[in-house]
Coordinates of C-alpha atoms and ligand atoms in Angstrom, one line a residue:
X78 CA -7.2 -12.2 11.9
X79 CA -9.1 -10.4 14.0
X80 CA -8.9 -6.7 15.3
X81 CA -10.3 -5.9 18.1
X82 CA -12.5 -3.2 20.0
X83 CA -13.7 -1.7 16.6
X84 CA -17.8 -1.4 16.5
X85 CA -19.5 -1.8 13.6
X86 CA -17.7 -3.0 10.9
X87 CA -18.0 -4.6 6.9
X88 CA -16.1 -7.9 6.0
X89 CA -14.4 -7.9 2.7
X90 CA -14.0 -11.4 1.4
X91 CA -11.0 -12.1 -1.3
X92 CA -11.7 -13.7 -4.1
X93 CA -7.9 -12.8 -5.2
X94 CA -8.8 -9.8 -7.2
X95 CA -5.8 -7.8 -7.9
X96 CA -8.0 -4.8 -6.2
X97 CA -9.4 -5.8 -3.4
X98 CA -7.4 -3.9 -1.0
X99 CA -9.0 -0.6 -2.9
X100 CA -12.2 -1.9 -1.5
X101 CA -11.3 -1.5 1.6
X102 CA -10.0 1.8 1.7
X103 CA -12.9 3.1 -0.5
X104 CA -14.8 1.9 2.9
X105 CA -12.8 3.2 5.0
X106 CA -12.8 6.8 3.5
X107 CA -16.0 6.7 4.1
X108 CA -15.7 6.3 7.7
X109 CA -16.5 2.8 7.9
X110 CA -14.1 0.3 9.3
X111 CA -13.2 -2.9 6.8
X112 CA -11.2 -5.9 7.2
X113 CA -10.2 -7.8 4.8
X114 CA -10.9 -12.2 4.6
X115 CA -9.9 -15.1 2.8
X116 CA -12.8 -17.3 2.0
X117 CA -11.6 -19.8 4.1
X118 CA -11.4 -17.8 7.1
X119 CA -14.5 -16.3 6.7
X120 CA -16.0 -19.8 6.3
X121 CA -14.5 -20.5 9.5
X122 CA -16.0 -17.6 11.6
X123 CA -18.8 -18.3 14.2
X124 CA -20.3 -14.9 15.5
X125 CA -21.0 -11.9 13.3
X126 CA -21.0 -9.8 16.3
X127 CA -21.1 -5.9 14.9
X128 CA -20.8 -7.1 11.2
X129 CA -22.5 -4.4 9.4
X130 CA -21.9 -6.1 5.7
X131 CA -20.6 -8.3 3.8
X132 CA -18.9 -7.7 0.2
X133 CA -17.4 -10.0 -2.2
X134 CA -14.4 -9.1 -4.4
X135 CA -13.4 -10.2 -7.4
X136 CA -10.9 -12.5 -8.4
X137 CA -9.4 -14.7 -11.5
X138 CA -11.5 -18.0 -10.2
X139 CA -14.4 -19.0 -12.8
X140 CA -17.7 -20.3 -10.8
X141 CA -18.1 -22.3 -14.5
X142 CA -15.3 -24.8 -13.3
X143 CA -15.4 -27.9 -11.2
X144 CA -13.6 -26.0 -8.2
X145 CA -14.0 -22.7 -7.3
X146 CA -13.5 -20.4 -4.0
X147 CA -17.2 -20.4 -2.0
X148 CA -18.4 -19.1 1.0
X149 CA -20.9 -20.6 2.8
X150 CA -24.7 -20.0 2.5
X151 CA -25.1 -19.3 6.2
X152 CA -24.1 -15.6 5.4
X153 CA -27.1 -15.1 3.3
X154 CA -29.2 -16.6 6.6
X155 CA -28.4 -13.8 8.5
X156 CA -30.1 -10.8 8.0
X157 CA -26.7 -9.0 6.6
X158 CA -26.3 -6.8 3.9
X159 CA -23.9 -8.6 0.9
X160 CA -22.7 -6.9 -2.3
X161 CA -20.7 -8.9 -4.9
X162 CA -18.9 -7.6 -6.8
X163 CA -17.3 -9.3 -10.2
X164 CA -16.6 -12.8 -9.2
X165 CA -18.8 -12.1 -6.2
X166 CA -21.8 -11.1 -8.2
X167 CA -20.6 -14.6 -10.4
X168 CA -21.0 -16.4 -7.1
X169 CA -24.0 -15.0 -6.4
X170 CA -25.8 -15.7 -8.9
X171 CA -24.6 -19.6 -9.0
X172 CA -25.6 -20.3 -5.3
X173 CA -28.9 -19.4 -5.9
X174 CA -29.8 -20.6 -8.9
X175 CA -28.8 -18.1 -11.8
X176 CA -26.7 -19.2 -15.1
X177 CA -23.2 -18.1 -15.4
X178 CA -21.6 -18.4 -19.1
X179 CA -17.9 -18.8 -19.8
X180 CA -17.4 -15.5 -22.7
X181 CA -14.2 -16.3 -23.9
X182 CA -15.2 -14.7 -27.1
X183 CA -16.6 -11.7 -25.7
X184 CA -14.8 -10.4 -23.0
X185 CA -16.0 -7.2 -21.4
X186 CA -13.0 -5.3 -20.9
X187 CA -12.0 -1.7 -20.4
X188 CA -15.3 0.9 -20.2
X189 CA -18.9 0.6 -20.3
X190 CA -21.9 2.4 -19.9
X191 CA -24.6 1.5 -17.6
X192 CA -28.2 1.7 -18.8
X193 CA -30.9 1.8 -16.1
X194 CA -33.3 -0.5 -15.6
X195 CA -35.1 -0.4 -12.6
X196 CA -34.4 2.4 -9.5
X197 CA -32.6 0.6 -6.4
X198 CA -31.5 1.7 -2.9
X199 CA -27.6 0.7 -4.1
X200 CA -27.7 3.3 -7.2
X201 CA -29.5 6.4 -5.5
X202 CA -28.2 9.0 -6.6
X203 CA -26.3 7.1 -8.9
X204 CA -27.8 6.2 -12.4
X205 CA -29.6 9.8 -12.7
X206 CA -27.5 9.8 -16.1
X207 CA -25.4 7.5 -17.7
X208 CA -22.6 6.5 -16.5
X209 CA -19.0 4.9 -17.1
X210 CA -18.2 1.6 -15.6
X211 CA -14.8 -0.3 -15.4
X212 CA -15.4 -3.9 -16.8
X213 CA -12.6 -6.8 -16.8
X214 CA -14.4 -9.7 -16.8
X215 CA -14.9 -13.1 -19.4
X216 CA -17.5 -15.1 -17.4
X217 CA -21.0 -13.1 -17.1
X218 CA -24.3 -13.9 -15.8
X219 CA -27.0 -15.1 -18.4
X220 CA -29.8 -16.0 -16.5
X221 CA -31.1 -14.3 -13.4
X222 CA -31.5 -16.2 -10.4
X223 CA -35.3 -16.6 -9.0
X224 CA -35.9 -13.7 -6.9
X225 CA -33.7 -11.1 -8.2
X226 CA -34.3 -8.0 -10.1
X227 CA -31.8 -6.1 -13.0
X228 CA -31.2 -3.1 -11.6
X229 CA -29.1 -1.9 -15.0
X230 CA -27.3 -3.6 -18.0
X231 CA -24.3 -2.6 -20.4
X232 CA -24.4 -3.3 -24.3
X233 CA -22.7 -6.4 -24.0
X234 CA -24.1 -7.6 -20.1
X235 CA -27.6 -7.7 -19.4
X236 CA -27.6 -8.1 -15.8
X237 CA -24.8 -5.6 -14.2
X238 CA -26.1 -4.4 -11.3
X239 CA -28.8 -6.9 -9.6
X240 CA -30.7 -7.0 -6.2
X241 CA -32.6 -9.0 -4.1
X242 CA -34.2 -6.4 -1.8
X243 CA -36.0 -8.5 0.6
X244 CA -32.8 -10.8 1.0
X245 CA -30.6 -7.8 0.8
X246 CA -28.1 -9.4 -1.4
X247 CA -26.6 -7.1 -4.3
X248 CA -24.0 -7.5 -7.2
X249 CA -22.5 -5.5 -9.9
X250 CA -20.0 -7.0 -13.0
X251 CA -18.2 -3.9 -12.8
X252 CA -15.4 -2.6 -10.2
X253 CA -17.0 0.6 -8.3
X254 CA -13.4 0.6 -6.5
X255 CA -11.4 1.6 -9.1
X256 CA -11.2 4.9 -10.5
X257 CA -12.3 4.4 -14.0
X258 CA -15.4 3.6 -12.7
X259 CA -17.2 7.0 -12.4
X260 CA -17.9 8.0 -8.8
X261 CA -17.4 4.7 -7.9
X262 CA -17.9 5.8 -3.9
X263 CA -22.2 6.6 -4.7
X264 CA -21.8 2.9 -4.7
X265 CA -19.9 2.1 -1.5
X266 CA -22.0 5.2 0.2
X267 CA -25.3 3.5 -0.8
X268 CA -24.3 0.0 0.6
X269 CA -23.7 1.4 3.8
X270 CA -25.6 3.8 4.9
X271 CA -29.0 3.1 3.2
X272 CA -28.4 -0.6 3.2
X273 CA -26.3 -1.6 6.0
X274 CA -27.4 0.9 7.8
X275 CA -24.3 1.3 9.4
X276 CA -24.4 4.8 11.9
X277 CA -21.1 4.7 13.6
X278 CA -18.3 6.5 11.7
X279 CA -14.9 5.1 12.0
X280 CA -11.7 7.6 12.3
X281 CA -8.6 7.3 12.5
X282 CA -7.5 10.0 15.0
X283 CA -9.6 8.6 17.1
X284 CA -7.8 5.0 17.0
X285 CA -4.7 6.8 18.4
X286 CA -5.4 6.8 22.3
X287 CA -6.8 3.2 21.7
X288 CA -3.4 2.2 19.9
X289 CA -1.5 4.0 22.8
X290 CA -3.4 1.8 25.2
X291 CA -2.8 -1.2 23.7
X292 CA 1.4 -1.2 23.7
X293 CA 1.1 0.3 27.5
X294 CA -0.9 -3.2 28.0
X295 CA 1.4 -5.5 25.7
X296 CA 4.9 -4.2 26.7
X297 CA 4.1 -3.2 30.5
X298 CA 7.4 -2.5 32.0
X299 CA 9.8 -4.5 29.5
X300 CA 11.7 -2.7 26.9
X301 CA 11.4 -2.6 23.3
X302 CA 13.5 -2.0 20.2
X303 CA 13.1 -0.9 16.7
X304 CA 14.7 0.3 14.0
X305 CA 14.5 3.7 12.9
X306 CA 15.0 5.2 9.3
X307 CA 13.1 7.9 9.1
X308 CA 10.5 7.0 6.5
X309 CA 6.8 7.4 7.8
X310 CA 6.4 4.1 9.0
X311 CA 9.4 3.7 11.6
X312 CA 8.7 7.1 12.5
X313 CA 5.2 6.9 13.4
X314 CA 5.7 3.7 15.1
X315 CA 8.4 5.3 17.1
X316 CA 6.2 7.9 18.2
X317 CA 3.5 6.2 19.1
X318 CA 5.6 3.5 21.6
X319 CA 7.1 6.4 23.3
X320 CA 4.0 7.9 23.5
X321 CA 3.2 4.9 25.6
X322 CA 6.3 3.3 27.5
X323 CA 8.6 6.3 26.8
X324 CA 12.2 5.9 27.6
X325 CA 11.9 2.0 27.8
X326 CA 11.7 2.4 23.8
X327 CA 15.3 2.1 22.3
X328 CA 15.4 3.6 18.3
X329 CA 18.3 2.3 16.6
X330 CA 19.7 3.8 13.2
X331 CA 21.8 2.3 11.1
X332 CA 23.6 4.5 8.4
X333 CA 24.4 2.2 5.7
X334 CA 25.4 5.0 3.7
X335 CA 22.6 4.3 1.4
X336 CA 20.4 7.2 2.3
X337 CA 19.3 9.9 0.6
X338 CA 21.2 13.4 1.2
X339 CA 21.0 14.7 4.5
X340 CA 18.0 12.3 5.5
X341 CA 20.0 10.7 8.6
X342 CA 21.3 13.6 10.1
X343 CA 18.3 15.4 9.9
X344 CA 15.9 12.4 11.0
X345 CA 18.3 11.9 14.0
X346 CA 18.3 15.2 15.1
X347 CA 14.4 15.5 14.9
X348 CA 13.9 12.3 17.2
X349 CA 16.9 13.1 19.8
X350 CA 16.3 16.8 20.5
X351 CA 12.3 18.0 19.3
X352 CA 11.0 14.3 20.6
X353 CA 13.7 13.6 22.8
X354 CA 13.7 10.0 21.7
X355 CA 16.3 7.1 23.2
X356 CA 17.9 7.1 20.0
X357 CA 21.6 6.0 18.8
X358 CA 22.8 6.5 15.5
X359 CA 25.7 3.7 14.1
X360 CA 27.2 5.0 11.3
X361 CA 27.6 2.1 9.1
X362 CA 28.1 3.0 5.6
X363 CA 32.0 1.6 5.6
X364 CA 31.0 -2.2 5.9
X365 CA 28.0 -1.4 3.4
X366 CA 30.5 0.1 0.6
X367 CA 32.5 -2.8 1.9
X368 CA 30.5 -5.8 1.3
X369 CA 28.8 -3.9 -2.3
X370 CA 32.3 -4.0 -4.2
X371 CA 32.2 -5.3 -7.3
X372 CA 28.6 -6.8 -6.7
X373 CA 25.9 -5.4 -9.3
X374 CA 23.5 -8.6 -9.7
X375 CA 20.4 -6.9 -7.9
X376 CA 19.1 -9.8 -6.0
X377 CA 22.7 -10.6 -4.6
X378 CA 22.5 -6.4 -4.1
X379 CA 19.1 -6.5 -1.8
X380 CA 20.2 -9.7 -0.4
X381 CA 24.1 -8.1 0.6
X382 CA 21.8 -4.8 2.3
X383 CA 19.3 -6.9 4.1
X384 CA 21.5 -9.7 5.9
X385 CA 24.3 -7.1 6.8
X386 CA 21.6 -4.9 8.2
X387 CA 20.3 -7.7 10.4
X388 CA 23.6 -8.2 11.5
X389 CA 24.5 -4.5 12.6
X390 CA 21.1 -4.2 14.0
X391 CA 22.1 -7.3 16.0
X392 CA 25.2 -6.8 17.3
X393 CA 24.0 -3.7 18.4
X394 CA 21.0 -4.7 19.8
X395 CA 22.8 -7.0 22.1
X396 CA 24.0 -4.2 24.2
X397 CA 20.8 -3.7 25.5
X398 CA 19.4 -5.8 28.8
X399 CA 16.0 -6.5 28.9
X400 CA 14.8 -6.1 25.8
X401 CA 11.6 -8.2 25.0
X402 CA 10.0 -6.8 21.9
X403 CA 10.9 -5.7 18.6
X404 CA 8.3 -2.9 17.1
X405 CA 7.9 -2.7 13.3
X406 CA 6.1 -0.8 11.4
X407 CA 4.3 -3.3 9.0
X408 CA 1.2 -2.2 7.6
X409 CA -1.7 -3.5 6.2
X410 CA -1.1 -4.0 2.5
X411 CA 1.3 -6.4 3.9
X412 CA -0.2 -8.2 5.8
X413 CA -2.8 -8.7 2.9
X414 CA -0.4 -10.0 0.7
X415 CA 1.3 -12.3 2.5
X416 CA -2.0 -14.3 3.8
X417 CA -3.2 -13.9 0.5
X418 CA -5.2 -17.3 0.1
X419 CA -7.0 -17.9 -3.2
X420 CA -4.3 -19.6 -4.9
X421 CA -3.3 -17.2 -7.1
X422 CA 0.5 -17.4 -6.6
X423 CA 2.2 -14.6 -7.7
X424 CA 5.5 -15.0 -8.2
X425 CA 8.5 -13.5 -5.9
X426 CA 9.6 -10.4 -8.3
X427 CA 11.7 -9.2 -6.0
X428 CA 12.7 -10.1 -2.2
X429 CA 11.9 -7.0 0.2
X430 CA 14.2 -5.6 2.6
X431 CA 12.8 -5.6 5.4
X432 CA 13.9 -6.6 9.5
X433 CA 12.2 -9.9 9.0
X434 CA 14.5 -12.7 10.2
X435 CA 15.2 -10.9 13.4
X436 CA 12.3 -11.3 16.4
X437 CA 13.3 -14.9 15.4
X438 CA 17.0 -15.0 15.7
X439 CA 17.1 -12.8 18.8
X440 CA 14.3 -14.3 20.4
X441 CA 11.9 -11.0 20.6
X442 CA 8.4 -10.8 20.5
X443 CA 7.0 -8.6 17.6
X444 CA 4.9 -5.7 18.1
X445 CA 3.2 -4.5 14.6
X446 CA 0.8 -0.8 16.2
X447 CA 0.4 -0.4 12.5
X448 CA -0.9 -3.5 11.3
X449 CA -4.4 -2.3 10.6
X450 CA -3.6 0.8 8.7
X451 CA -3.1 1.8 5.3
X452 CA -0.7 4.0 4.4
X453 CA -2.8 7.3 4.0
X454 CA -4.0 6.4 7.3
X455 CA -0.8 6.2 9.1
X456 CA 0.4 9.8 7.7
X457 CA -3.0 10.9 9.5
X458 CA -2.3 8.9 12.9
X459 CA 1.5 10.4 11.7
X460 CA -0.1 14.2 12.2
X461 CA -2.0 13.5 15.0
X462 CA 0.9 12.7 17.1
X463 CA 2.6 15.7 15.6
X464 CA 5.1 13.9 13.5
X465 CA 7.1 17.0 11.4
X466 CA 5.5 17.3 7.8
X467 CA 8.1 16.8 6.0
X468 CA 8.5 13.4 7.6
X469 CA 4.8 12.5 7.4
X470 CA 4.5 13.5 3.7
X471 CA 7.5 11.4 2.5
X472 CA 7.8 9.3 -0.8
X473 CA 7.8 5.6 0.2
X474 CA 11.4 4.8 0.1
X475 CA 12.9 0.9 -0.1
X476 CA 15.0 -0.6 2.8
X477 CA 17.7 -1.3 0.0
X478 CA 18.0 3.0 -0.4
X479 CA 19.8 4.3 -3.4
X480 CA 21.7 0.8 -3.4
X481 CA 18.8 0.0 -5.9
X482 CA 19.0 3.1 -7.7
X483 CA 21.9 2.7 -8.7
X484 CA 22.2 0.3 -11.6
X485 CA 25.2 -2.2 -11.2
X486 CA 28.0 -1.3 -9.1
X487 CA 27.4 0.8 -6.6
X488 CA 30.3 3.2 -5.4
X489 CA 30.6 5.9 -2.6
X490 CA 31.5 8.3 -5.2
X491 CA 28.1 7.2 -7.7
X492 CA 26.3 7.4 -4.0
X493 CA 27.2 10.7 -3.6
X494 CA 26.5 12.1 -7.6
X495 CA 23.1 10.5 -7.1
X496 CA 22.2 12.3 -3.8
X497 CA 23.1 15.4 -4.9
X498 CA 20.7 14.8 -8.1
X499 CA 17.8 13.5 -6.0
X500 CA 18.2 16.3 -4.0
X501 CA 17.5 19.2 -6.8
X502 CA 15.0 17.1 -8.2
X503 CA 12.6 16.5 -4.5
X504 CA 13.8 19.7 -3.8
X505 CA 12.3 20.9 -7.4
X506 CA 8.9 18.7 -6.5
X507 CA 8.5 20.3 -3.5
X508 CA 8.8 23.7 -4.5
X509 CA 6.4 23.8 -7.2
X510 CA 3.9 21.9 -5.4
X511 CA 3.8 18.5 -7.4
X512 CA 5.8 16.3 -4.6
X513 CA 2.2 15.9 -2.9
X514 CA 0.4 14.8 -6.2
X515 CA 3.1 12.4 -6.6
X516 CA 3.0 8.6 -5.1
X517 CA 6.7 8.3 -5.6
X518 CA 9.9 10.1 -7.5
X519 CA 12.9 9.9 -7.1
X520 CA 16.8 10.4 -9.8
X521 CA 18.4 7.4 -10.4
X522 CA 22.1 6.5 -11.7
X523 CA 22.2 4.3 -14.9
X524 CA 25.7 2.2 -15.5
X525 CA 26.4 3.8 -18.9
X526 CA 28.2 6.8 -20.2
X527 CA 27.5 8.8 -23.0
X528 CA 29.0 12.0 -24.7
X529 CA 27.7 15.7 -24.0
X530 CA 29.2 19.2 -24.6
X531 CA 29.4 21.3 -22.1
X532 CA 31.4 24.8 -23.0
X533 CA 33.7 24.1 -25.4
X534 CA 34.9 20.7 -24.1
X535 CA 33.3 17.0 -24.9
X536 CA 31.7 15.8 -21.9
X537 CA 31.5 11.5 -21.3
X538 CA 29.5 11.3 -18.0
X539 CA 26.7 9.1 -16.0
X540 CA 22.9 9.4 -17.1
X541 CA 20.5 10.2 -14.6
X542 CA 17.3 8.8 -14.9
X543 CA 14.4 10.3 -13.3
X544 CA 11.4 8.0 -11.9
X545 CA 7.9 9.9 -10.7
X546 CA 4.6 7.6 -10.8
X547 CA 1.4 8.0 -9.7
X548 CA -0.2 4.8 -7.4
X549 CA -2.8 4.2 -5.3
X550 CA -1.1 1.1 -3.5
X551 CA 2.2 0.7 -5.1
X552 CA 0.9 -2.3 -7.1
X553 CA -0.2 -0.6 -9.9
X554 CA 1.5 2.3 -10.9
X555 CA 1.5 4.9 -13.8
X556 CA 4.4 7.8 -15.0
X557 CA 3.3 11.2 -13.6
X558 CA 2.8 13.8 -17.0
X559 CA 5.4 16.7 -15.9
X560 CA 4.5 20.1 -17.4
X561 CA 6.9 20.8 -20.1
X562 CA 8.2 23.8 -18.0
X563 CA 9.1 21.6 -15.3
X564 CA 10.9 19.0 -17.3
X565 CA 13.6 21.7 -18.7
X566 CA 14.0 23.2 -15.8
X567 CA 15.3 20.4 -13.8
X568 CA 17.4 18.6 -16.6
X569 CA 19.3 22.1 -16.6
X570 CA 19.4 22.2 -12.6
X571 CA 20.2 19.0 -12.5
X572 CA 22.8 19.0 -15.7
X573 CA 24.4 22.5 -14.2
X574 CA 24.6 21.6 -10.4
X575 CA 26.1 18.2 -10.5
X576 CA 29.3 17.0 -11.4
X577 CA 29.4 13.6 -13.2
X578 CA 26.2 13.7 -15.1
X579 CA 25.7 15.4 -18.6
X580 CA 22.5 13.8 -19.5
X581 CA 18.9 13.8 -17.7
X582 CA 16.1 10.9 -18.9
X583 CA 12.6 10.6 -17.9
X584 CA 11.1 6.9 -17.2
X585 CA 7.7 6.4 -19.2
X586 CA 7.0 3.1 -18.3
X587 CA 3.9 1.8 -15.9
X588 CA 4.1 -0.3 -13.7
X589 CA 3.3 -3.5 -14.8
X590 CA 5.0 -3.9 -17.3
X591 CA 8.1 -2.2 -15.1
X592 CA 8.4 -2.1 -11.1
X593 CA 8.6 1.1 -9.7
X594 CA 12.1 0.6 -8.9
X595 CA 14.7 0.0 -11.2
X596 CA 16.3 -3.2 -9.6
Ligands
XMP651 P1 8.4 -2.1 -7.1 O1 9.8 -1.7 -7.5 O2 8.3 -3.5 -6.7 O3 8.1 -1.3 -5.7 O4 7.3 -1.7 -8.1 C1 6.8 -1.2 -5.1 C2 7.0 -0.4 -3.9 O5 7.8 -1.1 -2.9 C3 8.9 -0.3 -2.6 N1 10.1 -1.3 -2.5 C4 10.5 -1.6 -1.3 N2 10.2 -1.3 0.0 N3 11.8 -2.7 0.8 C5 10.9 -1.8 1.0 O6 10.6 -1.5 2.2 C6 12.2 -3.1 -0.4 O7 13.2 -3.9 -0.5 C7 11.6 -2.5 -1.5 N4 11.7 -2.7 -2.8 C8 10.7 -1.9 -3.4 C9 9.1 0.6 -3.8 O8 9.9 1.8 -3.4 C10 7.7 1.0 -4.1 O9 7.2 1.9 -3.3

């Protein structure tokens, strides 16, 4: 996949590391533009036109075995700047000539320190003292290929960073994109500028007229239709197709009752009166409660939410004349994922809500404005099109709403205990200043009861369990550390101000081994 009318951009090829997408936003924060390849597609591309670079991720593949993911040589042919990194170094290394050892034994996992061997253009600035790099891998390079230099080594890898200055060709074992890997970016900075040589800097405000442009072109004088819930995605997709085709953009909202305190109404009232928005809000929480009775397997939960919001959405939909596209805001991490190409299967852990079956079944064509973007860059396109903070900041939320955060069965009445709790505890976040820091939180209902006192009376009430993490991507995800201050304040705001819960819990898990939600 192509994007067009960018200028001078670096090609990230994926080797099927779980990280690669953090390559490309380390790229893009610096001002660079980065797309992301499968090997096979990248074999298949002719021109190089305003390729600026070339890295290689990592990935699980071992260039020791009969069959392993390879790009062609051409690339190394062309003049281009290419940094491997991990498997890519691996590859490297094999295609021209080096020796590559299966470690079993001696994996090199978890932090290293880099020892300097030689200055380079790629660790300017860099290896002045020595520094912490994140290692994770079990195959490592033994022998040097012809014409490359060690640039620096570890204890337990002699050839971490290496070079081939004339070729331009660059690898290091380690991962400069995650964060454990001290100032990983010196890196990423040194492959561009220095190396690649790359002068344009890439912004995102800037692609906002251009994405405005683009829908006039696409949708011309048809209508479109999406579906708006007020999370930053469907919200900065709304704006930005009214921006451009204005009242010809129909937002529909479907209540399912599922929402978090307030969030409709308020989201509603934002879009219809300060953007004067074509918006119409169904009120559909009934059929939800309806159709969850009894149900509290959460697949057959996820499954219940998505179909009947397809259906609603539908029906509804149908009123309309005319209408020719359905908008979405699908963003890049998910586009990633679902091309993902290297054979490394992961396995369906949960199935998404999303709007997916519907350009299909009502015979719409899909436009995606968002499709490039990261999420940190759509909050900035977001505040360029002077999208309300408190939309543009949200938590990602899921399509299922609090109908996965509430374990088992879910009930009107549960719905309504855990709004109110969610509400003192983002409420809480916000006020102190820690909602920002924080990828995600949110309170949610467990399906057991246990005994408190409370006055002079015995108490036998719900548990609310309280989820915050920290994230880069939502892939990988670790419990935020709450001052203890914090903590006792909002189990006794939580504990004093809502009725059916006598007992607050903090989740201390990671993700893996847990997901960020509970179901
Ligand atoms: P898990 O629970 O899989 O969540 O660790 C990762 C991220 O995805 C969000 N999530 C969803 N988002 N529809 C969505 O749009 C869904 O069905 C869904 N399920 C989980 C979750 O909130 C977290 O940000």
């Amino acid at each position: 996949m192509e994007f067009h009318n960018h200028k001078e951009k670096v090609l990230i090829i994926d080797f099927g590391s779980q990280v690669t997408k953090l390559i490309a936003r380390r790229i893009r924060e610096l001002g660079v533009y980065s797309e992301i390849l499968t090997p096979k597609n990248f074999n298949k591309l002719k021109r190089f036109y305003n390729v600026k670079g070339v890295i290689l991720s990592g990935g699980p593949s071992s260039v020791t075995s009969t069959k392993f993911p390879r790009i062609s040589k051409e690339i190394f042919k062309k003049n281009i700047p290419v940094l491997g990194i991990c498997y890519g170094l691996q590859l490297i290394a094999k295609i021209f000539g080096g020796k590559i050892k299966p470690s079993k034994k001696r994996r090199e996992f978890g932090r290293a320190i880099l020892f300097k061997k030689r200055s380079s253009l790629l660790t300017r600035k860099y290896l002045i003292t020595k520094k912490s790099v994140w290692m994770s891998h079990e195959d490592a390079v033994v022998k040097l290929p012809k014409s490359f230099k060690v640039v620096a080594s570890t204890k337990d890898s002699k050839l971490t960073i290496i070079e081939n200055t004339k070729k331009k060709i660059y690898g290091v074992q380690f991962h400069p994109e995650v964060t454990h890997t001290d100032n990983g970016n010196i890196i990423f900075k040194n492959f561009l500028f220095p190396i690649c040589k790359i002068k344009k800097k890439w912004n995102i405000k800037s692609q906002t007229k251009r994405l405005i442009e683009e829908i006039k072109e696409t949708v011309k004088q048809d209508k479109v239709i999406c579906a708006l819930s007020g999370g930053v995605d469907s919200s900065v997709v709304a704006l930005l197709i009214n921006k451009a085709i204005k009242k010809n953009l129909i937002c529909i909202m479907v209540d399912t009752g599922l929402m978090r305190k307030n969030e409709f109404k308020y989201t509603y009232k934002i879009f219809k009166k300060k953007y004067k928005l074509n918006v119409k809000l169904i009120n559909a929480s009934r059929h939800f409660f309806n159709k969850l009775k009894n149900i509290s397997n959460p697949e057959k939960k996820r499954k219940i939410i998505g179909n009947l919001f397809i259906e609603i959405f539908e029906k509804e939909s149908r009123k309309y004349k005319n209408i020719k596209f359905l908008a979405q805001g699908t963003l890049y991490p998910d586009i990633i994922e679902s091309k993902s190409s290297t054979g490394s299967k992961t396995s369906k852990i949960k199935s998404h809500h999303n709007v997916g079956g519907l350009p299909r079944k009502m015979n719409l064509r899909l436009i995606e404005p968002l499709k490039e973007f990261f999420k940190d860059e759509v909050r900035i396109i977001g505040n360029s099109l002077g999208l309300v903070k408190d939309i543009n900041l949200k938590h990602p939320f899921p399509g299922p709403g609090l109908g996965i955060r509430i374990v088992g069965n879910v009930t009107p009445e549960k719905i309504k205990i855990l709004q109110e709790a969610d509400f003192i505890f983002i409420n809480e976040l916000i006020k102190s200043g820690l909602y920002k820091k924080i990828w995600q939180a949110y309170a949610a209902l467990l399906p057991i009861k246990t005994v408190g006192v409370m006055g002079d009376s015995r108490t036998y009430e719900n548990i609310c369990l309280l989820r915050a993490v920290i994230s880069e991507d939502g892939m990988t995800a670790d419990y935020f550390n709450f001052p203890k201050k914090f903590v006792d304040n909002i189990s006794n705001k939580i504990i004093n101000n809502v009725k059916g819960v006598n007992r607050v819990v903090y989740d201390i898990t990671s993700k893996p081994p847990s997901t960020i939600e509970l179901e």
